[in-house]
Structure formats: structure tokens, C-alpha cells
GROMACS .gro file of C-alpha atoms in nm:
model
  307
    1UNK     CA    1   0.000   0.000   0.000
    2UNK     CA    2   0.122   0.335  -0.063
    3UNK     CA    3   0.092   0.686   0.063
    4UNK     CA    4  -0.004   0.568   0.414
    5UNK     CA    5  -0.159   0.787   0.681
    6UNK     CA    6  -0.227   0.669   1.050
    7UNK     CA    7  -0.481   0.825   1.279
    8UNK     CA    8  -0.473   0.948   1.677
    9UNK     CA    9  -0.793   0.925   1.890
   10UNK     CA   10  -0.842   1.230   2.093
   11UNK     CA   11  -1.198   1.145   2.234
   12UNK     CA   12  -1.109   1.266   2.554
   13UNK     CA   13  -0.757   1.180   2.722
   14UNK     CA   14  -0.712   0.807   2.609
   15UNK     CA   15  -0.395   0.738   2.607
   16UNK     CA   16  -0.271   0.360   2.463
   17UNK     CA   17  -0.002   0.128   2.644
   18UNK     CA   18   0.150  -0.175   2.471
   19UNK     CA   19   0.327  -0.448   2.539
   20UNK     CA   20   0.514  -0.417   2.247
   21UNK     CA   21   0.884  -0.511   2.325
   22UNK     CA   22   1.041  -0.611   1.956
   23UNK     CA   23   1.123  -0.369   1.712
   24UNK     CA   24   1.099  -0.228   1.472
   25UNK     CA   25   0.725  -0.272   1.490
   26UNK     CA   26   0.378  -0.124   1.395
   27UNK     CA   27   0.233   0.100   1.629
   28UNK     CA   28  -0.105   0.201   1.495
   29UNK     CA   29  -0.394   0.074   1.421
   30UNK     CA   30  -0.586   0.308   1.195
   31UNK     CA   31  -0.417   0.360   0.840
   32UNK     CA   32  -0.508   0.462   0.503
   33UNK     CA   33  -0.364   0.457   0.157
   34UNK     CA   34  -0.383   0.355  -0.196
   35UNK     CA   35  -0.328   0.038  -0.371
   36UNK     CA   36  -0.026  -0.027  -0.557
   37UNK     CA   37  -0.076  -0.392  -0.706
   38UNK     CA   38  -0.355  -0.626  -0.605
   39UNK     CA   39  -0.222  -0.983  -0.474
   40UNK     CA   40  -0.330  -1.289  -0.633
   41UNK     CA   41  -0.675  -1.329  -0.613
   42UNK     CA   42  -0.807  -0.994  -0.537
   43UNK     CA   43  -1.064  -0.897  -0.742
   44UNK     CA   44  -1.231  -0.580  -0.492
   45UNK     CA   45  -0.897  -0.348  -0.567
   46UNK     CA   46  -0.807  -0.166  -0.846
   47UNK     CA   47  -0.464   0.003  -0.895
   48UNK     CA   48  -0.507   0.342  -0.706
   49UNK     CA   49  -0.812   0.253  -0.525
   50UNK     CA   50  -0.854   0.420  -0.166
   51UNK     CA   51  -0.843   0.154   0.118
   52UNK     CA   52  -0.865   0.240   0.474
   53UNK     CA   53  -0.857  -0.028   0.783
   54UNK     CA   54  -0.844  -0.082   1.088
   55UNK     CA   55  -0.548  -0.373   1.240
   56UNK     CA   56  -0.520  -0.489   1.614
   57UNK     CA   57  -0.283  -0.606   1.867
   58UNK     CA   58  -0.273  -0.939   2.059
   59UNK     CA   59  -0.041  -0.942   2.338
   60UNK     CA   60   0.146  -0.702   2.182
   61UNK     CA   61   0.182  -0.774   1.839
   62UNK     CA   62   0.010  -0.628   1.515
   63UNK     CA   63  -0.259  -0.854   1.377
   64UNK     CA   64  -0.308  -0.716   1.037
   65UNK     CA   65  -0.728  -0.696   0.912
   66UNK     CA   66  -0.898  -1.019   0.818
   67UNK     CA   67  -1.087  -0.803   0.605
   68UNK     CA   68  -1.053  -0.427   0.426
   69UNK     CA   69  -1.196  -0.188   0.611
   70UNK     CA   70  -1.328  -0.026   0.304
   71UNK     CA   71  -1.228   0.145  -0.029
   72UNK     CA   72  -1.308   0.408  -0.306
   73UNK     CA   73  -1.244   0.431  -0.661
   74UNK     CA   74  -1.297   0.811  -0.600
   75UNK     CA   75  -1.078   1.046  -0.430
   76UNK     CA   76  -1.201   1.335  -0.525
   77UNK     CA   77  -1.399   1.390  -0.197
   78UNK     CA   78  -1.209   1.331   0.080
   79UNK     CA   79  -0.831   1.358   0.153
   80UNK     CA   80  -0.589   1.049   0.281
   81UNK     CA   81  -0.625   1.277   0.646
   82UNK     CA   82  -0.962   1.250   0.657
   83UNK     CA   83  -0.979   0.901   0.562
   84UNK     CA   84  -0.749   0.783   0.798
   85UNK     CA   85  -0.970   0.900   1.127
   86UNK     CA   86  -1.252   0.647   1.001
   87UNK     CA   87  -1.183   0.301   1.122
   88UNK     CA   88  -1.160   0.290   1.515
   89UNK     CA   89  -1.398   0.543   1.510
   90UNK     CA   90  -1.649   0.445   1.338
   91UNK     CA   91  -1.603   0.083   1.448
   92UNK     CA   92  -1.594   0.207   1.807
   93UNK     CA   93  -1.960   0.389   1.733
   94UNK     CA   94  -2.080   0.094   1.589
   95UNK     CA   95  -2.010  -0.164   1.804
   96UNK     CA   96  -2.173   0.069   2.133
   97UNK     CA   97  -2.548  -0.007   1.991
   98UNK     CA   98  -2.538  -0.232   1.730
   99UNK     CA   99  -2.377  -0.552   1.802
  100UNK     CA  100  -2.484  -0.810   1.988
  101UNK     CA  101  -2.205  -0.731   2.315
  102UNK     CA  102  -2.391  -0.438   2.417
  103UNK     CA  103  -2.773  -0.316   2.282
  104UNK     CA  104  -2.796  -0.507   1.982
  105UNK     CA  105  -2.991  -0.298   1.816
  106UNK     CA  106  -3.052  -0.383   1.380
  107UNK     CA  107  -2.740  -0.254   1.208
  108UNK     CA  108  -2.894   0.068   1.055
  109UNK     CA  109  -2.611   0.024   0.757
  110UNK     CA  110  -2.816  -0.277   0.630
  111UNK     CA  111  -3.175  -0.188   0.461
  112UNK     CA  112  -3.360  -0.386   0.770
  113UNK     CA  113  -3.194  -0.188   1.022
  114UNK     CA  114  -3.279   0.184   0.854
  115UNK     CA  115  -3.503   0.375   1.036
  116UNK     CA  116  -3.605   0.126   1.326
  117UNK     CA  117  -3.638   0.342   1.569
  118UNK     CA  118  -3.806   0.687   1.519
  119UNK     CA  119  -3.955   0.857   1.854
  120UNK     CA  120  -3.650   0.682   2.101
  121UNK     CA  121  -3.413   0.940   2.248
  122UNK     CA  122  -3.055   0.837   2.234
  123UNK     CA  123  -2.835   1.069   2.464
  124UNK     CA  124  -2.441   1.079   2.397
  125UNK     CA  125  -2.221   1.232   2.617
  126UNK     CA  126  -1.883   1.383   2.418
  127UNK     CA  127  -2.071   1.496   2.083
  128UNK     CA  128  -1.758   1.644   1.983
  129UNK     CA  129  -1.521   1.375   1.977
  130UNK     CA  130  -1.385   1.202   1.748
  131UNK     CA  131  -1.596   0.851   1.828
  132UNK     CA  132  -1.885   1.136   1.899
  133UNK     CA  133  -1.930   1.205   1.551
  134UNK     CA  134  -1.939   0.885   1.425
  135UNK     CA  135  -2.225   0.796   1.681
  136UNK     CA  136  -2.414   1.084   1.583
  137UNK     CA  137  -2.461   0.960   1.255
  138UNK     CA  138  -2.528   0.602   1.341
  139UNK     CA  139  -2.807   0.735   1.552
  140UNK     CA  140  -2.920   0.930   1.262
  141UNK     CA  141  -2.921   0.622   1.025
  142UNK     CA  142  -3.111   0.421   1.302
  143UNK     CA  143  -3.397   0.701   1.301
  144UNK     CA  144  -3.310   0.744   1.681
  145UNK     CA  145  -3.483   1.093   1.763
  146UNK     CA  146  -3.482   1.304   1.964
  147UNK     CA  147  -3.044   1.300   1.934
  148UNK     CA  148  -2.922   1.453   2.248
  149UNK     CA  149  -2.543   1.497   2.323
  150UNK     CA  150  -2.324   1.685   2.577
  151UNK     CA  151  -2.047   1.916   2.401
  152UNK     CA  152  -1.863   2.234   2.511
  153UNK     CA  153  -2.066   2.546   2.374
  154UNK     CA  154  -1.790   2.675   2.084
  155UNK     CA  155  -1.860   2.306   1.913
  156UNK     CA  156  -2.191   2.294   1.971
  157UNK     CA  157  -2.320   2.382   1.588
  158UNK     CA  158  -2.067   2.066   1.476
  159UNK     CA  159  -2.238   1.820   1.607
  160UNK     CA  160  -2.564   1.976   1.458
  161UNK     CA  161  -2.477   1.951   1.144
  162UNK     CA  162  -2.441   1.583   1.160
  163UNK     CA  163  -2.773   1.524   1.269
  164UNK     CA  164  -2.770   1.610   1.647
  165UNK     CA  165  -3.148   1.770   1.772
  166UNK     CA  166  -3.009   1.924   2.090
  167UNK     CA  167  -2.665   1.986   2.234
  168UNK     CA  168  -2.648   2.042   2.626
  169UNK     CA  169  -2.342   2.196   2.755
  170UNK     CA  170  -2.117   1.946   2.907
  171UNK     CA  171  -2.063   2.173   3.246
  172UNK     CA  172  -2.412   2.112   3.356
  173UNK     CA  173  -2.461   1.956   3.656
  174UNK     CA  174  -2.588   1.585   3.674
  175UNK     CA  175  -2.947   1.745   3.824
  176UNK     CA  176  -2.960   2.020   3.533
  177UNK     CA  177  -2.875   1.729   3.263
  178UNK     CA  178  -3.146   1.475   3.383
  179UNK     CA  179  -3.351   1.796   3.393
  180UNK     CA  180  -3.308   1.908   3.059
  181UNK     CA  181  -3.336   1.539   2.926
  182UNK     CA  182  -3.679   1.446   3.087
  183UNK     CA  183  -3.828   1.754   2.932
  184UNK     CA  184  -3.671   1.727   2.548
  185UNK     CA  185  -3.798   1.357   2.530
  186UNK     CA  186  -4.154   1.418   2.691
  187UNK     CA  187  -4.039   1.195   2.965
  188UNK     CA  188  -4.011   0.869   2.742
  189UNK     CA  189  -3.731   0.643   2.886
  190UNK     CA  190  -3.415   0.654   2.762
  191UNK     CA  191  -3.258   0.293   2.679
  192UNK     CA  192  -2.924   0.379   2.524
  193UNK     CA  193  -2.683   0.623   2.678
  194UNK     CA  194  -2.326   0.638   2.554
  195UNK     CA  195  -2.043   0.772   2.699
  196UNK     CA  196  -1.690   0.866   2.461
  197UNK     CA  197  -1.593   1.215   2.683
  198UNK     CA  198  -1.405   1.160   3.041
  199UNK     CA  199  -1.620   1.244   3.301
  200UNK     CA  200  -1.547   1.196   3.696
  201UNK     CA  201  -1.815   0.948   3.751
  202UNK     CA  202  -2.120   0.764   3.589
  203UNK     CA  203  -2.394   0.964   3.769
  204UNK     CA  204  -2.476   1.189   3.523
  205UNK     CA  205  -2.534   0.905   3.223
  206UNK     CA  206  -2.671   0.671   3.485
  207UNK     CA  207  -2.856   0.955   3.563
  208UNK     CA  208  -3.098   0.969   3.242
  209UNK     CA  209  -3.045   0.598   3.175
  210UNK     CA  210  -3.385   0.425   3.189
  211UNK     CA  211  -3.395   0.083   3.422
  212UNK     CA  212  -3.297  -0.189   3.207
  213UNK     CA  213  -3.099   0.015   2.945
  214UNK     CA  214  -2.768   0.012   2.847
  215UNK     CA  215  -2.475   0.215   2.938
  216UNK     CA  216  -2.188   0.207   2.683
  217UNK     CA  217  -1.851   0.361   2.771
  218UNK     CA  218  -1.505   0.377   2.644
  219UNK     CA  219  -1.397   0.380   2.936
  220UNK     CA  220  -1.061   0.144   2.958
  221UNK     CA  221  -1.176  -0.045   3.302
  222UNK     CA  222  -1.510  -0.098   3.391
  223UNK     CA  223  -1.501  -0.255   3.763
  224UNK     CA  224  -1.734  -0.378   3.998
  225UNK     CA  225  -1.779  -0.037   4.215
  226UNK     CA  226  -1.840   0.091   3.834
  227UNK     CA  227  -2.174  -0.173   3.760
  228UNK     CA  228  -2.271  -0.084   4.116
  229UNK     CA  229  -2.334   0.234   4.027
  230UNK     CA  230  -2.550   0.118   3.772
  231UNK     CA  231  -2.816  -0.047   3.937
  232UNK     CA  232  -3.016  -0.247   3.725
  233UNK     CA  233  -2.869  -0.104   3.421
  234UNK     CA  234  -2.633  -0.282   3.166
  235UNK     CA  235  -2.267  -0.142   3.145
  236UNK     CA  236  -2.033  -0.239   2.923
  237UNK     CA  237  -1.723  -0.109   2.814
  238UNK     CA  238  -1.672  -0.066   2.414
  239UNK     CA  239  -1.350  -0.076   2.226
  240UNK     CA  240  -1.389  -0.058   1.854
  241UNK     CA  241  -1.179  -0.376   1.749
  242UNK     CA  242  -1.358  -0.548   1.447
  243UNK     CA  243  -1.140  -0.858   1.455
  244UNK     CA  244  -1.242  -1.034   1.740
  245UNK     CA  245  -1.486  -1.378   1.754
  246UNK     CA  246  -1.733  -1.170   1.906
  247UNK     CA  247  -1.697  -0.834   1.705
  248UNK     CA  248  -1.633  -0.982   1.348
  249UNK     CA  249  -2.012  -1.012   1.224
  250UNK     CA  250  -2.095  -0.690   1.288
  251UNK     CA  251  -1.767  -0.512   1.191
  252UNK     CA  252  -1.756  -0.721   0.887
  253UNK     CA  253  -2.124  -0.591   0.837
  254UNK     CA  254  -2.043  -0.209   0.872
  255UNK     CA  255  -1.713  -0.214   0.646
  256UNK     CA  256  -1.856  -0.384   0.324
  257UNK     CA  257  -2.099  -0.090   0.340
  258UNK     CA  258  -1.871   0.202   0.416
  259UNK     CA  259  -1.785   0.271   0.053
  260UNK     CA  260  -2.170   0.316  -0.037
  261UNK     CA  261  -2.184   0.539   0.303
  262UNK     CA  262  -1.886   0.771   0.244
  263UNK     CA  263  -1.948   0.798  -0.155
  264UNK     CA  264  -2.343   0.859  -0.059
  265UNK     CA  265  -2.244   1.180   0.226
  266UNK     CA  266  -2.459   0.927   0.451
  267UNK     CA  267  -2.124   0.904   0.662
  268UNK     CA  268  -1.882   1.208   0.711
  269UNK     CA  269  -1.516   1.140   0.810
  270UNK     CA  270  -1.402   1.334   1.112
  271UNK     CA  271  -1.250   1.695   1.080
  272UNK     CA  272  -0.862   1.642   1.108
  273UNK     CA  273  -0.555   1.856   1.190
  274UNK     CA  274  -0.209   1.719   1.036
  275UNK     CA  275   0.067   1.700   1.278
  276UNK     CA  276   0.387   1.842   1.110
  277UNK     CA  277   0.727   1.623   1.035
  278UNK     CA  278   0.527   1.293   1.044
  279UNK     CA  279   0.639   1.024   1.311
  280UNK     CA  280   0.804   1.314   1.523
  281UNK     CA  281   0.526   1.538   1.548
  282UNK     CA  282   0.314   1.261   1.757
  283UNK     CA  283   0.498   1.353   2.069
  284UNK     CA  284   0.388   1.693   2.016
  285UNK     CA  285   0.038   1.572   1.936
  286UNK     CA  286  -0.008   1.415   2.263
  287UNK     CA  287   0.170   1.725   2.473
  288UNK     CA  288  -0.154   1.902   2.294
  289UNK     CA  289  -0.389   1.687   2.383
  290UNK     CA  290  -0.230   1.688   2.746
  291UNK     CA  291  -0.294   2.035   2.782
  292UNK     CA  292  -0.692   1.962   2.630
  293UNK     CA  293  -0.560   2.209   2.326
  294UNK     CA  294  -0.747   1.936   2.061
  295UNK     CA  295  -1.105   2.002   2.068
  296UNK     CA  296  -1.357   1.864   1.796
  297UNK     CA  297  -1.067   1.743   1.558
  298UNK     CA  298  -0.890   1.395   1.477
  299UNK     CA  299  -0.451   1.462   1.488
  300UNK     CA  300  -0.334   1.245   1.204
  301UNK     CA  301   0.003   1.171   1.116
  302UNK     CA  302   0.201   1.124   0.804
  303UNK     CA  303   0.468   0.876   0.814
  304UNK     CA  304   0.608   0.917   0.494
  305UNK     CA  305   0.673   1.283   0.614
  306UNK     CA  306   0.907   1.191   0.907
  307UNK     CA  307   1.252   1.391   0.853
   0.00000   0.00000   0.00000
């Protein structure tokens, strides 16, 4: 593949450890690029087509895709940048509501699953990051209405424009959310609450979260004291690897379809900011997000660029 260009999540501060010990190695797991000669036996890829994926690591070492994540024969639309903050993302979004490890809800991608559920609120909290966006427009697919998600007030028109009703400033307090909640749905429960921004507790999403419903969260541990907070409520903790036993069906489902989605404008990448001098600038990238100085954007890097 050539021309490659690998993503960094900045959905609040996640930060990733590995294991890793031999190199050199392959650090990343989104990436994006063109295809320079199909193998034997591939008949999906043209010469120059746009393929994006998503790989994974077991105990520390890089398991390539068992499938493409997706590809274009058009580039016209969308840069390398932006296609490169698509995979985890998206995957990540998906795999909150949709697969059978959390709500299971019908895969809105698919022509059964469009539209399924006009008239249930679905309330996100971190509209503006980068697995945000993706979830807004998932929700949007699924017919899920009214869309309500927490964002800081200078991104609030962002997450609008993807299909978001109402955006709630994320400094309310947990009383002033369920507040504001209860009286944009008309009091109708709320079964799926997800969580992708860092937040000091669950109350506020168990807050809103109708008994019975599920909470989804990125967050990386999700411990006893963390369920017990959740009384009679489902929690689970998402990570958007497509690879797995349990993942594959519905990964595999989503990224046979993303061509259609991204050609159609049913699916819009997220915005991105390129981090200069490749491979070096990612220690800069992080310092930035550190500091909470990335807001609403995915930091991408070149590697081809490293001087």
C-alpha cells in the first residue's frame, strides 16, 4: 500500500499502552492509503483505489485486518487525512449499539436496520469527539430521535450539522442534565446512553439511563464499584476492534458498506488537523492533547513525512 496515513484518537484523554517489546514494529492501528498492485486473487482493488482499515494487537503484536476496512475508486472527496480517522472510530460507534455485546440494536447500515427506531431518544455524552461524531450519525441512520449529546458550547453547531437535535453543555450539573433530558424527550425512557468524553463518575449518564438500558462507555476499566453504580442497568465497556470472535459479524457488516456510506455523504469522516514532520510530530500531538488544546478534531500523522 502506498501513501499511508495513520490516525490518533483524541476522544477525551485516552492514552494507549502496549506491550510491544520487539522492534521495529507497527504501532497504529488506523491507516489509510492507496493500492499499488492487487495480490493474487483480489478482485475488490483496483490500482489506485482508496483503502482504509483498521489492524489490532494481541499481546502485543500487530494482527493485520482479516478483512478491508473499506475502499473508493474516487478520491475526489475526501483527503488520505480524513480518511485515515474512520476506522476505530467508526467501528468504536458501531459496536456501542449495534452488536450483539452491548444493545444489539438492527445494524442501521443494512436496509432492515434503517429507520427502526423513530420517537427513542438516544443521549451521547462527548458529541464532539472524534468517536462522537461517528455515533451521531449512526443514531441518525437508526432514526433514533430526539439526538441529544453533551459538548462544550464553541462546538456545539458541529455536532448539529451531523444530525444532532439538541446539544447540552457538558458543564451542567448531573441534576440540570437529567432535567433538561426528561423535558426534550416528553419523559419517554431513555434505553441507550453512551459515553466517549471523560467524566469523573457515571452519575450523570446513569442519571438519564432508563432501568434496564444500556450504558456504553469507552472507558478502559469498567469494575465492579463501576456496575454498582449502575443499578439495574447494563454497562459495558466498548472498544472498537472489528477482529475479534465476538466483534467480526458486525464489523464485517459495517465495512462492506462504508464505501456506499462515504461515496453517498450518509457518513462524514471526522475533521482532522495534520501534525507536522510525520512520526516526530506525535509527541507533540499528545503534549496538545495533554494540555486539552485538541477540541472537535482527529490529529493524524504522516509517516512518509518523518525527517
Amino acid at each position: 500500500m502506498e501513501g499511508s496515513v495513520i490516525g490518533m484518537s483524541t476522544g477525551g484523554k485516552r492514552w494507549c499502552r502496549t506491550a510491544q517489546k520487539d522492534y521495529p514494529a507497527i504501532l497504529a492501528v488506523d491507516a489509510v492509503g492507496t493500492v499499488g498492485k492487487p495480490g493474487e486473487g483480489v478482485v475488490d482493488f483496483d490500482v489506485g483505489s482508496l483503502v482504509l482499515f483498521e489492524g489490532s494487537f494481541i499481546n502485543g503484536r500487530y494482527i493485520p485486518p482479516v478483512h478491508p476496512s473499506g475502499s473508493s475508486r474516487h478520491r475526489e472527496d475526501r483527503t488520505f487525512d480524513q480518511a485515515a480517522s474512520v476506522p476505530l472510530g467508526l467501528t468504536t460507534a458501531a459496536l456501542a449499539r449495534f452488536d450483539q455485546g452491548s444493545a444489539g440494536l438492527p445494524l442501521p447500515w443494512e436496509e432492515s436496520g434503517r429507520g427502526k427506531f423513530a420517537g427513542k431518544p438516544f443521549v451521547l455524552f462527548g458529541g464532539a469527539t472524534s468517536v462522537g461524531q461517528y455515533s451521531i450519525q449512526l443514531a441518525k441512520l437508526s432514526g433514533l430521535s430526539p439526538v441529544i449529546v453533551t459538548a462544550s458550547p464553541s462546538n456545539a453547531s458541529y455536532p448539529r450539522s451531523l444530525g444532532t437535535t439538541h446539544v447540552l453543555d457538558r458543564a451542567l450539573t448531573p441534576s440540570a442534565l437529567l432535567s433538561r433530558i426528561t423535558h426534550l424527550t416528553g419523559g419517554a425512557p431513555v434505553e441507550i446512553v453512551f459515553l466517549t468524553a471523560q467524566l469523573p463518575s457515571l452519575e450523570p449518564p446513569v442519571s438519564v439511563l432508563a432501568p434496564g438500558g444500556t450504558l456504553a462507555t469507552v472507558w478502559p476499566v469498567i469494575d465492579d464499584a463501576k456496575r454498582a453504580a449502575a443499578p439495574g442497568r447494563k454497562v459495558v465497556r466498548v472498544y472498537g476492534g472489528a477482529n475479534t470472535e465476538v466483534t467480526r459479524r458486525t464489523g464485517h457488516s459495517l465495512h462492506r458498506r462504508l464505501p456506499r456510506l462515504l461515496e453517498s455523504g450518509e457518513l462524514k469522516p471526522n475533521r482532522v488537523e495534520n501534525l507536522a514532520d510525520g512520526l516526530k510530530g506525535i509527541a507533540a500531538g499528545l503534549k496538545k492533547m495533554e494540555k486539552g488544546e485538541v477540541s472537535g478534531v482527529k490529529l493524524v500523522v504522516g509517516p512518509q513525512e518523518t525527517l
